[in-house]
Amino acid sequence: MTETTPAKQSARKADPTTAVLAEVKAARKVLGTRHLPVAGGERPAKGRAYHQRQSNRWRAIEHSRTLAETSGWDSAVLAAAFGALAETDPEHNRSGLVRLAAVAVAAAESLDQAAP
């Protein structure tokens, strides 16, 4: 006679990033395929200059909040967004947008963890 052992339940918690990325994937499908430049408008160089000023502003705000121990995701998200949009090189645009996505996912995870 052979004894069977009960199946072990996984003690691992589900990765919160996986859940958020599944939502991101679903939302991305709704957007469809669009081929647009990162910097649009009639004067993209002027827009990039504006984005660079705003990136510097929000980075300074984020830094001062960190020093005062009053951080929030808003300054991190805005600094990353404006920084990504200010880039002129497509490779840097892409890495900035990936960083923005990472900050946004971290902010969403933070909301999930704070939920009762």
PDB file of C-alpha atoms in Angstrom:
ATOM      1  CA  MET A   1       0.000   0.000   0.000  1.00  0.00           C
ATOM      2  CA  THR A   2       1.320   3.392  -0.905  1.00  0.00           C
ATOM      3  CA  GLU A   3       0.624   6.444   1.091  1.00  0.00           C
ATOM      4  CA  THR A   4      -0.153   9.667  -0.655  1.00  0.00           C
ATOM      5  CA  THR A   5       0.897  12.915   0.824  1.00  0.00           C
ATOM      6  CA  PRO A   6      -1.397  15.874   0.546  1.00  0.00           C
ATOM      7  CA  ALA A   7      -0.397  18.404  -2.076  1.00  0.00           C
ATOM      8  CA  LYS A   8       1.591  21.227  -0.648  1.00  0.00           C
ATOM      9  CA  GLN A   9       0.021  24.622  -0.934  1.00  0.00           C
ATOM     10  CA  SER A  10       2.262  27.284  -2.215  1.00  0.00           C
ATOM     11  CA  ALA A  11       3.469  29.527   0.556  1.00  0.00           C
ATOM     12  CA  ARG A  12       4.499  32.153  -1.982  1.00  0.00           C
ATOM     13  CA  LYS A  13       2.418  35.247  -2.262  1.00  0.00           C
ATOM     14  CA  ALA A  14       1.357  36.412  -5.667  1.00  0.00           C
ATOM     15  CA  ASP A  15       3.640  39.114  -7.031  1.00  0.00           C
ATOM     16  CA  PRO A  16       1.722  42.418  -6.844  1.00  0.00           C
ATOM     17  CA  THR A  17       3.504  43.656  -9.967  1.00  0.00           C
ATOM     18  CA  THR A  18       2.045  40.770 -11.977  1.00  0.00           C
ATOM     19  CA  ALA A  19      -1.493  41.804 -11.069  1.00  0.00           C
ATOM     20  CA  VAL A  20      -0.902  45.451 -11.966  1.00  0.00           C
ATOM     21  CA  LEU A  21       0.827  44.531 -15.238  1.00  0.00           C
ATOM     22  CA  ALA A  22      -2.163  42.371 -16.197  1.00  0.00           C
ATOM     23  CA  GLU A  23      -4.350  45.452 -15.801  1.00  0.00           C
ATOM     24  CA  VAL A  24      -1.851  47.518 -17.787  1.00  0.00           C
ATOM     25  CA  LYS A  25      -1.903  44.924 -20.570  1.00  0.00           C
ATOM     26  CA  ALA A  26      -5.701  45.050 -20.749  1.00  0.00           C
ATOM     27  CA  ALA A  27      -5.709  48.850 -20.777  1.00  0.00           C
ATOM     28  CA  ARG A  28      -3.011  48.840 -23.475  1.00  0.00           C
ATOM     29  CA  LYS A  29      -5.206  46.713 -25.759  1.00  0.00           C
ATOM     30  CA  VAL A  30      -7.899  49.387 -25.587  1.00  0.00           C
ATOM     31  CA  LEU A  31      -5.459  52.003 -26.899  1.00  0.00           C
ATOM     32  CA  GLY A  32      -4.848  50.053 -30.105  1.00  0.00           C
ATOM     33  CA  THR A  33      -1.903  50.606 -32.420  1.00  0.00           C
ATOM     34  CA  ARG A  34      -1.024  54.210 -33.062  1.00  0.00           C
ATOM     35  CA  HIS A  35       2.220  55.444 -34.558  1.00  0.00           C
ATOM     36  CA  LEU A  36       2.746  58.897 -33.113  1.00  0.00           C
ATOM     37  CA  PRO A  37       5.876  60.872 -32.303  1.00  0.00           C
ATOM     38  CA  VAL A  38       6.659  61.234 -28.616  1.00  0.00           C
ATOM     39  CA  ALA A  39       6.851  65.011 -29.010  1.00  0.00           C
ATOM     40  CA  GLY A  40       3.927  66.292 -31.029  1.00  0.00           C
ATOM     41  CA  GLY A  41       2.552  69.700 -31.840  1.00  0.00           C
ATOM     42  CA  GLU A  42       3.674  72.335 -34.278  1.00  0.00           C
ATOM     43  CA  ARG A  43       6.895  73.087 -32.360  1.00  0.00           C
ATOM     44  CA  PRO A  44       8.103  69.905 -30.664  1.00  0.00           C
ATOM     45  CA  ALA A  45      11.430  71.476 -29.663  1.00  0.00           C
ATOM     46  CA  LYS A  46       9.575  74.158 -27.720  1.00  0.00           C
ATOM     47  CA  GLY A  47       7.483  71.448 -26.058  1.00  0.00           C
ATOM     48  CA  ARG A  48      10.595  69.505 -25.090  1.00  0.00           C
ATOM     49  CA  ALA A  49      12.109  72.624 -23.512  1.00  0.00           C
ATOM     50  CA  TYR A  50       8.924  73.077 -21.466  1.00  0.00           C
ATOM     51  CA  HIS A  51       9.021  69.415 -20.428  1.00  0.00           C
ATOM     52  CA  GLN A  52      12.651  69.771 -19.347  1.00  0.00           C
ATOM     53  CA  ARG A  53      11.811  72.777 -17.145  1.00  0.00           C
ATOM     54  CA  GLN A  54       8.909  70.896 -15.588  1.00  0.00           C
ATOM     55  CA  SER A  55      11.072  67.808 -15.073  1.00  0.00           C
ATOM     56  CA  ASN A  56      13.663  69.905 -13.223  1.00  0.00           C
ATOM     57  CA  ARG A  57      10.911  71.556 -11.166  1.00  0.00           C
ATOM     58  CA  TRP A  58       9.297  68.247 -10.148  1.00  0.00           C
ATOM     59  CA  ARG A  59      12.657  66.636  -9.369  1.00  0.00           C
ATOM     60  CA  ALA A  60      13.416  69.567  -7.052  1.00  0.00           C
ATOM     61  CA  ILE A  61       9.993  69.180  -5.438  1.00  0.00           C
ATOM     62  CA  GLU A  62      10.550  65.445  -5.029  1.00  0.00           C
ATOM     63  CA  HIS A  63      13.977  66.049  -3.478  1.00  0.00           C
ATOM     64  CA  SER A  64      12.698  68.653  -1.021  1.00  0.00           C
ATOM     65  CA  ARG A  65       9.783  66.413  -0.058  1.00  0.00           C
ATOM     66  CA  THR A  66      12.184  63.530   0.548  1.00  0.00           C
ATOM     67  CA  LEU A  67      14.294  65.704   2.823  1.00  0.00           C
ATOM     68  CA  ALA A  68      11.165  66.822   4.699  1.00  0.00           C
ATOM     69  CA  GLU A  69       9.902  63.217   4.857  1.00  0.00           C
ATOM     70  CA  THR A  70       6.685  64.218   3.069  1.00  0.00           C
ATOM     71  CA  SER A  71       7.141  62.230  -0.141  1.00  0.00           C
ATOM     72  CA  GLY A  72       4.291  61.348  -2.458  1.00  0.00           C
ATOM     73  CA  TRP A  73       3.986  59.465  -5.717  1.00  0.00           C
ATOM     74  CA  ASP A  74       2.750  62.568  -7.553  1.00  0.00           C
ATOM     75  CA  SER A  75       6.159  64.229  -7.676  1.00  0.00           C
ATOM     76  CA  ALA A  76       7.897  60.992  -8.699  1.00  0.00           C
ATOM     77  CA  VAL A  77       5.394  60.300 -11.485  1.00  0.00           C
ATOM     78  CA  LEU A  78       5.468  63.853 -12.811  1.00  0.00           C
ATOM     79  CA  ALA A  79       9.280  64.085 -12.716  1.00  0.00           C
ATOM     80  CA  ALA A  80       9.528  60.796 -14.625  1.00  0.00           C
ATOM     81  CA  ALA A  81       6.850  61.791 -17.148  1.00  0.00           C
ATOM     82  CA  PHE A  82       8.292  65.209 -17.922  1.00  0.00           C
ATOM     83  CA  GLY A  83      11.815  63.766 -18.009  1.00  0.00           C
ATOM     84  CA  ALA A  84      10.832  61.102 -20.529  1.00  0.00           C
ATOM     85  CA  LEU A  85       9.052  63.629 -22.754  1.00  0.00           C
ATOM     86  CA  ALA A  86      11.981  66.051 -22.689  1.00  0.00           C
ATOM     87  CA  GLU A  87      14.403  63.572 -24.270  1.00  0.00           C
ATOM     88  CA  THR A  88      15.407  64.095 -27.894  1.00  0.00           C
ATOM     89  CA  ASP A  89      17.033  60.710 -28.481  1.00  0.00           C
ATOM     90  CA  PRO A  90      14.528  57.878 -29.166  1.00  0.00           C
ATOM     91  CA  GLU A  91      16.555  55.443 -27.043  1.00  0.00           C
ATOM     92  CA  HIS A  92      16.427  57.840 -24.083  1.00  0.00           C
ATOM     93  CA  ASN A  93      12.727  58.504 -24.750  1.00  0.00           C
ATOM     94  CA  ARG A  94      12.089  54.792 -24.513  1.00  0.00           C
ATOM     95  CA  SER A  95      14.109  54.238 -21.340  1.00  0.00           C
ATOM     96  CA  GLY A  96      12.395  57.258 -19.766  1.00  0.00           C
ATOM     97  CA  LEU A  97       8.965  55.897 -20.669  1.00  0.00           C
ATOM     98  CA  VAL A  98       9.883  52.505 -19.211  1.00  0.00           C
ATOM     99  CA  ARG A  99      10.982  54.275 -16.010  1.00  0.00           C
ATOM    100  CA  LEU A 100       7.692  56.188 -15.974  1.00  0.00           C
ATOM    101  CA  ALA A 101       5.800  52.911 -16.324  1.00  0.00           C
ATOM    102  CA  ALA A 102       7.810  51.425 -13.447  1.00  0.00           C
ATOM    103  CA  VAL A 103       7.041  54.408 -11.205  1.00  0.00           C
ATOM    104  CA  ALA A 104       3.350  54.231 -12.145  1.00  0.00           C
ATOM    105  CA  VAL A 105       3.224  50.496 -11.366  1.00  0.00           C
ATOM    106  CA  ALA A 106       4.933  51.106  -8.009  1.00  0.00           C
ATOM    107  CA  ALA A 107       2.370  53.812  -7.206  1.00  0.00           C
ATOM    108  CA  ALA A 108      -0.514  51.461  -8.098  1.00  0.00           C
ATOM    109  CA  GLU A 109       1.013  48.721  -5.938  1.00  0.00           C
ATOM    110  CA  SER A 110       1.288  51.200  -3.082  1.00  0.00           C
ATOM    111  CA  LEU A 111      -2.445  51.931  -3.385  1.00  0.00           C
ATOM    112  CA  ASP A 112      -3.213  48.196  -3.410  1.00  0.00           C
ATOM    113  CA  GLN A 113      -1.132  47.657  -0.267  1.00  0.00           C
ATOM    114  CA  ALA A 114      -2.875  50.515   1.517  1.00  0.00           C
ATOM    115  CA  ALA A 115      -6.335  49.156   0.669  1.00  0.00           C
ATOM    116  CA  PRO A 116      -8.107  47.347   3.513  1.00  0.00           C
TER     117      PRO A 116
END
